[in-house]
Amino acid sequence: MADFSLRKWLDGEQRLLDGERSAVLDTARPKPPQAVRRRQRHRGYLRRWRRFYAVLAVVTCLMLIVALAVTVLYLPRYGAVEDNPTLNGVVEYYLRRSAEETGAANFVAAVVFAYRAMDTFGEAVVIFAATAAVIYLLYITDRPVQLRPARAPKSPRNQILWQTVRLLFPYIAMYALYMICNGHTSPGGGFAGGAILGGGLILWDVALGEDRRETILSPERAVRAMVVCLGLYAVLKGVSFFAGANGMDWHLPTGAPGHILSGGLILPLNICVGVITAGCVITAYVLFTRAE
Amino acid sequence: MLPLVCNLPMICLLLSMTVGILTALVRNGRRAFFLTAALLVAVTAASAAVLVYTWNTGESFTYTLGLYPTPVGIELRAGVLEGLLATCFPVVMLLSILGGYRDICQDVPAGKQSYYFLMLDLLLATLLGLIYTNDLFTAFVFLEVSTIAGSCIILSRETGETILASIRYIIFSTLGSGVFLLGLAILYQCTGHLHMDTLHTMIQLHQRRGEYLLPLMMSFGLLLAGLAFRSALFPFHGWLPGSRGSSTTASSALLSSLFLKGFAVMTLKVILRVFSLESAAEYRITDMLFLLGLVGMVFGSVRALMQKDAKRMAAYSTVAQMGYVYLGIGLGSAVGIAAAVYHILVHAFTKAMLFTSIGALSGTAHHSKRWADLRGSGRARPLAGAAFTLAALSLCGVPVLAGFGGKYVLSAAAFGVPGRTAVTLAVLVVSALLNALYFLPAVINIWSPSERVETVPRDGCYGVSALCFLGCNLVLGVGFVPLTRLIETGISMF
Amino acid sequence: MEALLSMRYEITSVVLFSIGFMTLLLHPNLIKKIIGLNIMDTAVYLFLAASGYIDGGYAPVLRPGEDVVYINPLPSSLVLTGIVVSMSVTALLLALALRLYRKYNSLDLDVIVLLAKQGKE
């Protein structure tokens, strides 16, 4: 039973799961004998198939490891300066010219929001689509879903948590805002800052007590904010794509790299992205914990 | 200043995403439907303009997104082939939604309908993105948008089965995109670019110098494997039947006829634009695709033969039809690839027609899709019955219908590749026979008399869509000579 | 051996990728499948990020007046995009897992498949 020991190695609680599984299968519904026989046959088939599948997967995986490891040895050495095809004109261009061209001191922000802006818009759409999908799955069903308290009503609020969060939250929010607004001058940016802001909002919501029906930001409002920000993003980038491709020299003043009011479009885009990410995080949390 | 037409691909792409985003604010499902339909009409018209423009100028154009020229920035690229695909895909989408609109109203809860159309808009954006993109990483981002949109489209009807199907789909597709991204990372390490044309030059350079051959081969394999996961090529088709079998009519039609095709087009781009046909042949990748295509054709048909459920049968038939597409690519010649593209179009129109007519027929049998319940349904809805019959005949390869065109072009292409002619022709014949073997009893079944058939109210939307599908099918079945010439022109400037 | 050591990040990410891949394929528990998926994605991001490093390079934020070597900013931005994308997919998968759990009271895919089959009978 190579398969069995491998599974045991992979996962300590397999026996528990097996027990639970047989309990579910046996007590599910009383069945006439031929159905039981059919089920047994089915389970036998399933077990055999699973074993075959496991062996196949392990073999595939080992082959993949070996093939990839050999491939890796043929790649340019880690951190190489010579003989490294990735250090080409493009990187040179980003490092030499992007600060002056986009006004952003953070090269990654310049690449993300100016040179490869379409990817980033697609990425923001992915976040929005995921939020919409979570809402689609958990919030709207056949009848309107009510958000319910995560705990029984009137359960006492956790005072230690509440006092700590009351002290901490302003700093968390401030740090998140700092990160969002300084995305073009220092590491960070809309995605990271938005995630921190969303985390802070979750903490605030937990500390307010889980016995309330209302949340600090309802899914409807979050979606509305996200739609406004994405719409703004699409318009700004649409205009800049159009102008750029048609050779019109349209852009916001770039300012001095390192200054907060610099980077042209990057600052407003970072703010939009921050709102979108925070909206996604808080909506997912609210729906995971409270939707019936 | 570019001609205005050149802006259209970018505008279509941004418009479909923006309309999708705005649909989240629309509460009313009907309004969302009209918004999506208007978007589809607009995109079709714009893409047709791109097609005509590129046909007239005789060359493709690139469109820089923003101020920065490639390889520093990113760009879109449009030629005859891109224009043709971007014109046909929204048409199929519009007709499928129209044909399945009544089922959408019934299956999708009222509050969810606007979100359902949101996901359809994003699906359109993905297809356009995959068609027009000229950058591998942009393709990856669109791959991920399609993962999310696709899973919600599968989940249109909420049963345990669809949730399971959706999870299986996401697991397969994230596996696919993970593998794709790994391939992309390796390719980036040995070339330093993501822009397809520059990548092509760099790869040619490396191959001439004999450097990085193993990583190049590995990344080629990984990129194609990732896309094969997504487009349900034979050994990776496990997620397909469940997800088609249980969701609403329009979802099954769209997922079978369009969704997989975006990735097939991307496969073409990876083979033709990033690498080249010669290196694909050298790395034995065309042989592999040819073999998998052959096995997929037979396997899909045999499994379809064993199904008791109409939709699952059609889903397995999709596995077989994807086999045709990869067979065409695997022939390894420009003609073969043109045949594959032609088959993509044929299958898009025919399979969408088949699925919508199954949806309409099952309206007479309490939405059951089992053959036993569908008995005699063709008599209750003659138009749907006729559409089903014609789609089935088309897939069997009866002349004048689209499927015949596809098979003809494919066998003509096979004659150009000496070593593979006999095998291709034999499997084509076997597959056509198998198709006939499972479609003909189905056709006889829906037309045979039965007492227990409900009468259903007339469905104008379905009528229009069925007639349009029929028209397109005839066009594809009769006009394959000019159409393949169009596609070959497109491939020569691809 | 030398080569293996110098490519340690890449090798690690390959091993991590396979671990994630195997967990995703073999584990019947849905949550662990999702974790496997995340491990797999993270491995690819490690691979990409490692490809951007340059010996002695600084983080790619402009240091005015200093003539220093920066690392390659492009892989970093690709990783940024990738992380966000995989976070979104994870959120979607978790929502699906939640729905399945509410319906079948189990996260074991084998049990769920059997229960779904019974429901159909």
PDB file of C-alpha atoms in Angstrom, chain A residues 63-64 67-68 70-72 74-77 83-91 93-94 101-102 110 114-123 125-138 140-143 220 223-224 226-228 230-231 234-235 237-251, chain B residues 1-4 7 10-11 13-14 17-18 20-22 24-25 27 63-69 71-74 76 108-113 115-116 118-119 122 135-139 141-142 144-145 148-149 151-153 155-158 163 182 186 188-195 202 206 212 214-216 218-219 222:
ATOM      1  CA  MET A  63       8.666  13.866 -13.396  1.00  0.00           C
ATOM      2  CA  LEU A  64       7.727  17.515 -13.227  1.00  0.00           C
ATOM      3  CA  ALA A  67      12.299  18.135 -15.519  1.00  0.00           C
ATOM      4  CA  LEU A  68      11.938  21.594 -14.005  1.00  0.00           C
ATOM      5  CA  VAL A  70      17.117  20.245 -14.789  1.00  0.00           C
ATOM      6  CA  THR A  71      15.643  23.134 -16.762  1.00  0.00           C
ATOM      7  CA  VAL A  72      16.458  25.564 -13.980  1.00  0.00           C
ATOM      8  CA  TYR A  74      20.241  25.814 -17.730  1.00  0.00           C
ATOM      9  CA  LEU A  75      18.824  29.230 -16.891  1.00  0.00           C
ATOM     10  CA  PRO A  76      20.988  32.288 -16.245  1.00  0.00           C
ATOM     11  CA  ARG A  77      22.607  32.148 -12.813  1.00  0.00           C
ATOM     12  CA  ASP A  83      25.056  36.604 -19.636  1.00  0.00           C
ATOM     13  CA  ASN A  84      21.629  37.497 -18.340  1.00  0.00           C
ATOM     14  CA  PRO A  85      19.080  38.037 -21.098  1.00  0.00           C
ATOM     15  CA  THR A  86      16.665  39.735 -18.699  1.00  0.00           C
ATOM     16  CA  LEU A  87      19.047  42.678 -18.341  1.00  0.00           C
ATOM     17  CA  ASN A  88      18.261  44.187 -21.700  1.00  0.00           C
ATOM     18  CA  GLY A  89      17.239  47.501 -23.140  1.00  0.00           C
ATOM     19  CA  VAL A  90      13.807  47.363 -21.560  1.00  0.00           C
ATOM     20  CA  VAL A  91      15.121  47.205 -18.002  1.00  0.00           C
ATOM     21  CA  TYR A  93      14.910  52.025 -20.130  1.00  0.00           C
ATOM     22  CA  TYR A  94      12.829  51.565 -16.981  1.00  0.00           C
ATOM     23  CA  GLU A 101       9.172  60.218 -18.026  1.00  0.00           C
ATOM     24  CA  THR A 102       6.473  59.362 -15.492  1.00  0.00           C
ATOM     25  CA  ALA A 110       5.822  53.323 -13.012  1.00  0.00           C
ATOM     26  CA  ALA A 114       2.199  53.619 -16.816  1.00  0.00           C
ATOM     27  CA  TYR A 115       4.090  51.145 -19.000  1.00  0.00           C
ATOM     28  CA  ARG A 116       1.896  48.101 -18.434  1.00  0.00           C
ATOM     29  CA  ALA A 117      -1.304  49.923 -17.542  1.00  0.00           C
ATOM     30  CA  MET A 118      -3.604  47.540 -19.393  1.00  0.00           C
ATOM     31  CA  ASP A 119      -2.496  44.593 -17.243  1.00  0.00           C
ATOM     32  CA  THR A 120      -3.199  46.579 -14.116  1.00  0.00           C
ATOM     33  CA  PHE A 121      -6.619  47.584 -15.310  1.00  0.00           C
ATOM     34  CA  GLY A 122      -7.314  43.923 -16.034  1.00  0.00           C
ATOM     35  CA  GLU A 123      -6.119  43.122 -12.533  1.00  0.00           C
ATOM     36  CA  VAL A 125     -11.261  44.129 -13.050  1.00  0.00           C
ATOM     37  CA  VAL A 126     -10.274  40.718 -11.648  1.00  0.00           C
ATOM     38  CA  ILE A 127     -10.658  42.049  -8.108  1.00  0.00           C
ATOM     39  CA  PHE A 128     -14.014  43.544  -9.000  1.00  0.00           C
ATOM     40  CA  ALA A 129     -15.114  40.325 -10.688  1.00  0.00           C
ATOM     41  CA  ALA A 130     -14.142  38.320  -7.610  1.00  0.00           C
ATOM     42  CA  THR A 131     -16.170  40.656  -5.380  1.00  0.00           C
ATOM     43  CA  ALA A 132     -19.114  40.421  -7.737  1.00  0.00           C
ATOM     44  CA  ALA A 133     -18.747  36.644  -7.739  1.00  0.00           C
ATOM     45  CA  VAL A 134     -18.739  36.465  -3.934  1.00  0.00           C
ATOM     46  CA  ILE A 135     -21.855  38.640  -3.855  1.00  0.00           C
ATOM     47  CA  TYR A 136     -23.413  36.501  -6.591  1.00  0.00           C
ATOM     48  CA  LEU A 137     -22.746  33.357  -4.590  1.00  0.00           C
ATOM     49  CA  LEU A 138     -23.472  34.392  -1.042  1.00  0.00           C
ATOM     50  CA  ILE A 140     -28.270  37.217  -3.691  1.00  0.00           C
ATOM     51  CA  THR A 141     -30.133  33.947  -3.849  1.00  0.00           C
ATOM     52  CA  ASP A 142     -33.755  33.136  -4.604  1.00  0.00           C
ATOM     53  CA  ARG A 143     -34.964  35.421  -1.852  1.00  0.00           C
ATOM     54  CA  GLU A 220     -24.130  47.511  -1.777  1.00  0.00           C
ATOM     55  CA  VAL A 223     -19.872  47.807  -4.762  1.00  0.00           C
ATOM     56  CA  ARG A 224     -21.027  51.309  -5.556  1.00  0.00           C
ATOM     57  CA  MET A 226     -15.833  50.149  -6.438  1.00  0.00           C
ATOM     58  CA  VAL A 227     -17.862  50.844  -9.570  1.00  0.00           C
ATOM     59  CA  VAL A 228     -17.208  54.576  -9.294  1.00  0.00           C
ATOM     60  CA  LEU A 230     -13.214  51.493 -11.670  1.00  0.00           C
ATOM     61  CA  GLY A 231     -15.229  53.749 -13.944  1.00  0.00           C
ATOM     62  CA  ALA A 234     -11.350  53.204 -17.145  1.00  0.00           C
ATOM     63  CA  VAL A 235     -12.023  56.775 -18.263  1.00  0.00           C
ATOM     64  CA  LYS A 237      -6.765  55.184 -18.833  1.00  0.00           C
ATOM     65  CA  GLY A 238      -9.010  55.171 -21.904  1.00  0.00           C
ATOM     66  CA  VAL A 239      -8.194  58.799 -22.555  1.00  0.00           C
ATOM     67  CA  SER A 240      -4.505  58.246 -21.950  1.00  0.00           C
ATOM     68  CA  PHE A 241      -4.413  55.166 -24.249  1.00  0.00           C
ATOM     69  CA  PHE A 242      -6.247  57.068 -26.959  1.00  0.00           C
ATOM     70  CA  ALA A 243      -4.025  60.119 -26.661  1.00  0.00           C
ATOM     71  CA  GLY A 244      -0.855  58.045 -26.493  1.00  0.00           C
ATOM     72  CA  ALA A 245      -1.629  55.892 -29.505  1.00  0.00           C
ATOM     73  CA  ASN A 246      -2.704  58.846 -31.597  1.00  0.00           C
ATOM     74  CA  GLY A 247       0.421  60.793 -30.805  1.00  0.00           C
ATOM     75  CA  MET A 248      -1.289  63.552 -28.841  1.00  0.00           C
ATOM     76  CA  ASP A 249       0.936  64.691 -26.049  1.00  0.00           C
ATOM     77  CA  TRP A 250      -1.658  64.537 -23.291  1.00  0.00           C
ATOM     78  CA  HIS A 251      -0.607  63.817 -19.759  1.00  0.00           C
TER      79      HIS A 251
ATOM     80  CA  MET B   1      -2.899  60.537 -35.947  1.00  0.00           C
ATOM     81  CA  LEU B   2      -4.104  57.009 -36.654  1.00  0.00           C
ATOM     82  CA  PRO B   3      -7.205  56.299 -38.699  1.00  0.00           C
ATOM     83  CA  LEU B   4     -10.176  56.075 -36.360  1.00  0.00           C
ATOM     84  CA  ASN B   7      -8.715  52.691 -32.166  1.00  0.00           C
ATOM     85  CA  MET B  10      -8.936  49.177 -27.686  1.00  0.00           C
ATOM     86  CA  ILE B  11     -12.332  50.853 -27.467  1.00  0.00           C
ATOM     87  CA  LEU B  13     -12.005  46.000 -25.032  1.00  0.00           C
ATOM     88  CA  LEU B  14     -12.391  48.896 -22.605  1.00  0.00           C
ATOM     89  CA  MET B  17     -15.152  45.844 -19.355  1.00  0.00           C
ATOM     90  CA  THR B  18     -16.738  49.191 -18.475  1.00  0.00           C
ATOM     91  CA  GLY B  20     -19.644  44.947 -17.343  1.00  0.00           C
ATOM     92  CA  ILE B  21     -18.644  47.068 -14.369  1.00  0.00           C
ATOM     93  CA  LEU B  22     -21.618  49.394 -14.744  1.00  0.00           C
ATOM     94  CA  ALA B  24     -23.390  45.848 -11.300  1.00  0.00           C
ATOM     95  CA  LEU B  25     -25.472  48.954 -10.623  1.00  0.00           C
ATOM     96  CA  ARG B  27     -30.977  46.048 -10.597  1.00  0.00           C
ATOM     97  CA  TYR B  63      -1.973  49.766 -31.407  1.00  0.00           C
ATOM     98  CA  THR B  64       0.221  51.062 -28.606  1.00  0.00           C
ATOM     99  CA  LEU B  65      -1.585  51.291 -25.302  1.00  0.00           C
ATOM    100  CA  GLY B  66      -0.382  54.611 -23.975  1.00  0.00           C
ATOM    101  CA  LEU B  67       2.604  56.746 -24.847  1.00  0.00           C
ATOM    102  CA  TYR B  68       5.226  54.046 -24.661  1.00  0.00           C
ATOM    103  CA  PRO B  69       6.125  51.949 -27.701  1.00  0.00           C
ATOM    104  CA  PRO B  71       8.780  46.410 -25.966  1.00  0.00           C
ATOM    105  CA  VAL B  72       8.695  48.935 -23.131  1.00  0.00           C
ATOM    106  CA  GLY B  73       4.935  49.342 -23.195  1.00  0.00           C
ATOM    107  CA  ILE B  74       2.269  46.940 -24.340  1.00  0.00           C
ATOM    108  CA  LEU B  76      -2.799  45.318 -29.182  1.00  0.00           C
ATOM    109  CA  VAL B 108     -31.367  32.488 -12.762  1.00  0.00           C
ATOM    110  CA  PRO B 109     -33.043  34.136  -9.761  1.00  0.00           C
ATOM    111  CA  ALA B 110     -34.317  37.619 -10.579  1.00  0.00           C
ATOM    112  CA  GLY B 111     -31.849  39.426  -8.329  1.00  0.00           C
ATOM    113  CA  LYS B 112     -28.916  37.594  -9.852  1.00  0.00           C
ATOM    114  CA  GLN B 113     -29.704  38.230 -13.481  1.00  0.00           C
ATOM    115  CA  TYR B 115     -24.752  39.885 -12.177  1.00  0.00           C
ATOM    116  CA  TYR B 116     -25.104  37.052 -14.664  1.00  0.00           C
ATOM    117  CA  LEU B 118     -22.059  41.285 -15.851  1.00  0.00           C
ATOM    118  CA  MET B 119     -20.130  38.029 -16.074  1.00  0.00           C
ATOM    119  CA  LEU B 122     -16.505  40.156 -18.763  1.00  0.00           C
ATOM    120  CA  ASP B 135       1.755  40.483 -24.918  1.00  0.00           C
ATOM    121  CA  LEU B 136       1.993  37.199 -23.032  1.00  0.00           C
ATOM    122  CA  PHE B 137       1.419  38.617 -19.581  1.00  0.00           C
ATOM    123  CA  THR B 138      -1.692  40.506 -20.656  1.00  0.00           C
ATOM    124  CA  ALA B 139      -2.932  37.155 -21.915  1.00  0.00           C
ATOM    125  CA  VAL B 141      -4.403  38.466 -16.823  1.00  0.00           C
ATOM    126  CA  PHE B 142      -7.272  37.806 -19.232  1.00  0.00           C
ATOM    127  CA  GLU B 144      -7.650  34.846 -14.891  1.00  0.00           C
ATOM    128  CA  VAL B 145     -10.581  37.159 -15.632  1.00  0.00           C
ATOM    129  CA  ILE B 148     -13.806  34.024 -12.482  1.00  0.00           C
ATOM    130  CA  ALA B 149     -16.363  34.925 -15.142  1.00  0.00           C
ATOM    131  CA  SER B 151     -17.176  29.903 -12.860  1.00  0.00           C
ATOM    132  CA  CYS B 152     -20.057  32.320 -12.268  1.00  0.00           C
ATOM    133  CA  ILE B 153     -21.533  31.515 -15.676  1.00  0.00           C
ATOM    134  CA  LEU B 155     -23.178  28.588 -11.536  1.00  0.00           C
ATOM    135  CA  SER B 156     -26.198  30.138 -13.212  1.00  0.00           C
ATOM    136  CA  ARG B 157     -28.439  27.442 -11.756  1.00  0.00           C
ATOM    137  CA  GLU B 158     -27.623  26.678  -8.200  1.00  0.00           C
ATOM    138  CA  ILE B 163     -21.265  24.147  -7.450  1.00  0.00           C
ATOM    139  CA  LEU B 182       5.496  29.048 -14.870  1.00  0.00           C
ATOM    140  CA  ILE B 186      10.981  30.488 -17.656  1.00  0.00           C
ATOM    141  CA  TYR B 188      11.094  35.553 -19.453  1.00  0.00           C
ATOM    142  CA  GLN B 189      14.273  34.380 -17.768  1.00  0.00           C
ATOM    143  CA  CYS B 190      15.846  33.225 -20.965  1.00  0.00           C
ATOM    144  CA  THR B 191      14.659  36.017 -23.238  1.00  0.00           C
ATOM    145  CA  GLY B 192      13.900  39.020 -21.049  1.00  0.00           C
ATOM    146  CA  HIS B 193      10.789  40.028 -22.958  1.00  0.00           C
ATOM    147  CA  LEU B 194       7.046  39.535 -22.839  1.00  0.00           C
ATOM    148  CA  HIS B 195       6.093  41.221 -26.098  1.00  0.00           C
ATOM    149  CA  MET B 202      14.887  36.544 -29.353  1.00  0.00           C
ATOM    150  CA  HIS B 206      18.774  31.757 -29.236  1.00  0.00           C
ATOM    151  CA  TYR B 212      18.898  27.976 -23.720  1.00  0.00           C
ATOM    152  CA  LEU B 214      16.123  23.149 -22.951  1.00  0.00           C
ATOM    153  CA  PRO B 215      14.413  26.048 -21.104  1.00  0.00           C
ATOM    154  CA  LEU B 216      12.851  27.193 -24.367  1.00  0.00           C
ATOM    155  CA  MET B 218      10.210  23.448 -21.455  1.00  0.00           C
ATOM    156  CA  SER B 219       8.489  26.813 -21.518  1.00  0.00           C
ATOM    157  CA  LEU B 222       4.318  24.456 -20.218  1.00  0.00           C
TER     158      LEU B 222
END
